[in-house]
Amino acid sequence: MRRIEVPDAAPDDPLPLLLRDPRAVRPLPHPADCLWLRLLDLPAALTARTCPPGLRMALRVADPAGHVDGVWLLRTGADGSAAVTPDGGPADLALDAAALAALHLGGEQASRLVAAGLATELTPGAARRADTLFRTTAEPWCPDHF
């Protein structure tokens, strides 16, 4: 077989590892993940994740629709569980709802968002901590076209 085409493969699909020469794999010119997320209930979304233990981060989220607007305190327990509560104190990282959704899925890094001007580090090292907090083992991907 000379050519295999898999148009809806996930970005981290293990298929290339099964080929004799995984370096021969060429990504499609315009990959699309067909995935969009809008967080409506931040405590429910973040507590449903498993997080690294022993982290504390306050996020200032700007949301024109008001669903997740405000400062949110996220604390992770020794078992990887998370507790999220509204907080009136100072924030470590400021971002909008769209940037937070990208972080939530694990497909983006806070440090990249800060470098692009899409998030603001209010406490030194906050972006690096957020990178650790939101890291996932698999890249987000949705094969359904809608």
mmCIF file of C-alpha atoms in Angstrom:
data_model
loop_
_atom_site.group_PDB
_atom_site.id
_atom_site.type_symbol
_atom_site.label_atom_id
_atom_site.label_comp_id
_atom_site.label_asym_id
_atom_site.label_seq_id
_atom_site.Cartn_x
_atom_site.Cartn_y
_atom_site.Cartn_z
ATOM 1 C CA MET A 1 0.000 0.000 0.000
ATOM 2 C CA ARG A 2 1.441 3.373 -0.964
ATOM 3 C CA ARG A 3 -1.020 5.821 0.583
ATOM 4 C CA ILE A 4 -3.429 5.827 3.503
ATOM 5 C CA GLU A 5 -5.679 8.795 4.122
ATOM 6 C CA VAL A 6 -7.381 9.295 7.478
ATOM 7 C CA PRO A 7 -9.207 12.634 7.277
ATOM 8 C CA ASP A 8 -10.722 12.578 10.777
ATOM 9 C CA ALA A 9 -7.836 11.225 12.846
ATOM 10 C CA ALA A 10 -7.163 12.859 16.199
ATOM 11 C CA PRO A 11 -3.984 14.947 16.378
ATOM 12 C CA ASP A 12 -2.455 12.484 18.826
ATOM 13 C CA ASP A 13 -3.809 9.314 17.190
ATOM 14 C CA PRO A 14 -1.346 6.410 17.633
ATOM 15 C CA LEU A 15 -1.826 5.189 14.043
ATOM 16 C CA PRO A 16 1.476 6.688 12.754
ATOM 17 C CA LEU A 17 3.352 4.641 15.362
ATOM 18 C CA LEU A 18 2.130 1.465 13.670
ATOM 19 C CA LEU A 19 3.724 2.351 10.344
ATOM 20 C CA ARG A 20 7.152 1.147 9.343
ATOM 21 C CA ASP A 21 8.205 4.792 8.902
ATOM 22 C CA PRO A 22 6.098 7.084 11.162
ATOM 23 C CA ARG A 23 7.973 10.095 9.751
ATOM 24 C CA ALA A 24 6.265 9.512 6.402
ATOM 25 C CA VAL A 25 2.965 10.736 7.862
ATOM 26 C CA ARG A 26 1.933 14.109 6.514
ATOM 27 C CA PRO A 27 -0.833 16.073 8.210
ATOM 28 C CA LEU A 28 -3.678 17.346 6.079
ATOM 29 C CA PRO A 29 -3.105 20.914 4.905
ATOM 30 C CA HIS A 30 -6.029 22.387 6.822
ATOM 31 C CA PRO A 31 -6.863 20.243 9.841
ATOM 32 C CA ALA A 32 -10.095 21.091 11.612
ATOM 33 C CA ASP A 33 -11.226 19.682 14.908
ATOM 34 C CA CYS A 34 -14.904 20.690 14.606
ATOM 35 C CA LEU A 35 -14.880 21.424 18.320
ATOM 36 C CA TRP A 36 -16.207 24.458 20.138
ATOM 37 C CA LEU A 37 -16.818 24.792 23.850
ATOM 38 C CA ARG A 38 -18.695 27.366 25.887
ATOM 39 C CA LEU A 39 -18.424 26.985 29.653
ATOM 40 C CA LEU A 40 -21.690 27.797 31.418
ATOM 41 C CA ASP A 41 -21.066 26.361 34.879
ATOM 42 C CA LEU A 42 -17.421 26.805 35.870
ATOM 43 C CA PRO A 43 -17.564 24.913 39.198
ATOM 44 C CA ALA A 44 -19.219 21.903 37.514
ATOM 45 C CA ALA A 45 -16.746 21.935 34.608
ATOM 46 C CA LEU A 46 -13.594 22.255 36.686
ATOM 47 C CA THR A 47 -14.589 19.854 39.447
ATOM 48 C CA ALA A 48 -15.338 17.192 36.815
ATOM 49 C CA ARG A 49 -11.638 17.167 35.867
ATOM 50 C CA THR A 50 -8.806 15.373 37.590
ATOM 51 C CA CYS A 51 -6.144 17.904 38.505
ATOM 52 C CA PRO A 52 -2.595 17.787 39.819
ATOM 53 C CA PRO A 53 -2.671 17.755 43.640
ATOM 54 C CA GLY A 54 -1.895 20.706 45.873
ATOM 55 C CA LEU A 55 -2.517 23.614 43.482
ATOM 56 C CA ARG A 56 -4.285 26.888 44.211
ATOM 57 C CA MET A 57 -5.159 29.403 41.533
ATOM 58 C CA ALA A 58 -7.509 32.353 41.326
ATOM 59 C CA LEU A 59 -8.801 33.079 37.829
ATOM 60 C CA ARG A 60 -10.356 36.390 36.794
ATOM 61 C CA VAL A 61 -12.680 35.504 33.937
ATOM 62 C CA ALA A 62 -14.291 38.096 31.682
ATOM 63 C CA ASP A 63 -17.546 36.821 30.226
ATOM 64 C CA PRO A 64 -19.831 39.315 28.475
ATOM 65 C CA ALA A 65 -22.712 36.811 28.739
ATOM 66 C CA GLY A 66 -22.148 36.617 32.505
ATOM 67 C CA HIS A 67 -22.076 32.815 32.859
ATOM 68 C CA VAL A 68 -18.539 32.489 34.232
ATOM 69 C CA ASP A 69 -17.713 36.164 34.836
ATOM 70 C CA GLY A 70 -15.815 36.984 38.012
ATOM 71 C CA VAL A 71 -12.935 35.727 40.105
ATOM 72 C CA TRP A 72 -12.910 31.999 40.788
ATOM 73 C CA LEU A 73 -10.703 30.221 43.312
ATOM 74 C CA LEU A 74 -9.615 26.728 42.322
ATOM 75 C CA ARG A 75 -7.996 24.456 44.917
ATOM 76 C CA THR A 76 -6.936 20.884 44.266
ATOM 77 C CA GLY A 77 -6.806 18.199 46.920
ATOM 78 C CA ALA A 78 -4.209 15.507 47.505
ATOM 79 C CA ASP A 79 -6.375 13.051 45.544
ATOM 80 C CA GLY A 80 -6.606 15.281 42.440
ATOM 81 C CA SER A 81 -10.123 16.474 43.170
ATOM 82 C CA ALA A 82 -10.902 20.150 42.703
ATOM 83 C CA ALA A 83 -12.998 22.679 44.586
ATOM 84 C CA VAL A 84 -14.085 25.848 42.776
ATOM 85 C CA THR A 85 -15.709 28.805 44.511
ATOM 86 C CA PRO A 86 -16.447 32.418 43.602
ATOM 87 C CA ASP A 87 -13.856 34.638 45.214
ATOM 88 C CA GLY A 88 -13.584 38.368 45.796
ATOM 89 C CA GLY A 89 -9.840 38.387 46.299
ATOM 90 C CA PRO A 90 -6.981 39.098 43.923
ATOM 91 C CA ALA A 91 -6.570 36.873 40.872
ATOM 92 C CA ASP A 92 -3.457 35.094 39.603
ATOM 93 C CA LEU A 93 -4.461 34.945 35.940
ATOM 94 C CA ALA A 94 -6.919 37.057 33.933
ATOM 95 C CA LEU A 95 -8.520 35.744 30.740
ATOM 96 C CA ASP A 96 -11.800 35.679 28.879
ATOM 97 C CA ALA A 97 -14.323 32.838 28.664
ATOM 98 C CA ALA A 98 -13.051 31.665 25.258
ATOM 99 C CA ALA A 99 -9.454 31.387 26.473
ATOM 100 C CA LEU A 100 -10.603 29.532 29.584
ATOM 101 C CA ALA A 101 -12.559 27.055 27.420
ATOM 102 C CA ALA A 102 -9.412 26.357 25.365
ATOM 103 C CA LEU A 103 -7.463 25.730 28.579
ATOM 104 C CA HIS A 104 -10.218 23.527 29.995
ATOM 105 C CA LEU A 105 -9.984 21.109 27.083
ATOM 106 C CA GLY A 106 -6.201 20.883 27.402
ATOM 107 C CA GLY A 107 -5.528 22.019 23.847
ATOM 108 C CA GLU A 108 -3.916 25.287 24.784
ATOM 109 C CA GLN A 109 -1.369 26.538 27.293
ATOM 110 C CA ALA A 110 -1.799 29.578 29.499
ATOM 111 C CA SER A 111 1.801 30.591 28.814
ATOM 112 C CA ARG A 112 1.003 30.771 25.069
ATOM 113 C CA LEU A 113 -2.153 32.760 25.752
ATOM 114 C CA VAL A 114 -0.120 35.225 27.846
ATOM 115 C CA ALA A 115 2.512 35.509 25.094
ATOM 116 C CA ALA A 116 -0.265 36.240 22.571
ATOM 117 C CA GLY A 117 -1.870 38.875 24.803
ATOM 118 C CA LEU A 118 -5.001 36.757 25.306
ATOM 119 C CA ALA A 119 -4.406 36.280 29.035
ATOM 120 C CA THR A 120 -2.621 38.338 31.672
ATOM 121 C CA GLU A 121 -0.395 36.925 34.366
ATOM 122 C CA LEU A 122 -1.268 38.882 37.512
ATOM 123 C CA THR A 123 0.958 36.819 39.823
ATOM 124 C CA PRO A 124 4.455 35.782 38.693
ATOM 125 C CA GLY A 125 4.491 32.103 37.685
ATOM 126 C CA ALA A 126 0.685 31.887 37.337
ATOM 127 C CA ALA A 127 0.790 30.931 33.653
ATOM 128 C CA ARG A 128 3.211 28.086 34.352
ATOM 129 C CA ARG A 129 0.983 26.844 37.193
ATOM 130 C CA ALA A 130 -2.069 27.053 34.912
ATOM 131 C CA ASP A 131 -0.172 25.050 32.264
ATOM 132 C CA THR A 132 0.307 22.315 34.870
ATOM 133 C CA LEU A 133 -3.243 22.590 36.152
ATOM 134 C CA PHE A 134 -4.958 22.288 32.757
ATOM 135 C CA ARG A 135 -2.607 19.783 31.088
ATOM 136 C CA THR A 136 -4.331 16.669 29.743
ATOM 137 C CA THR A 137 -2.994 13.346 28.488
ATOM 138 C CA ALA A 138 -4.907 13.548 25.192
ATOM 139 C CA GLU A 139 -5.447 16.471 22.854
ATOM 140 C CA PRO A 140 -9.039 17.650 22.450
ATOM 141 C CA TRP A 141 -10.629 16.417 19.255
ATOM 142 C CA CYS A 142 -14.073 15.953 17.784
ATOM 143 C CA PRO A 143 -14.479 13.989 14.533
ATOM 144 C CA ASP A 144 -18.105 15.014 14.056
ATOM 145 C CA HIS A 145 -18.729 17.685 11.456
ATOM 146 C CA PHE A 146 -21.701 19.853 12.278
#
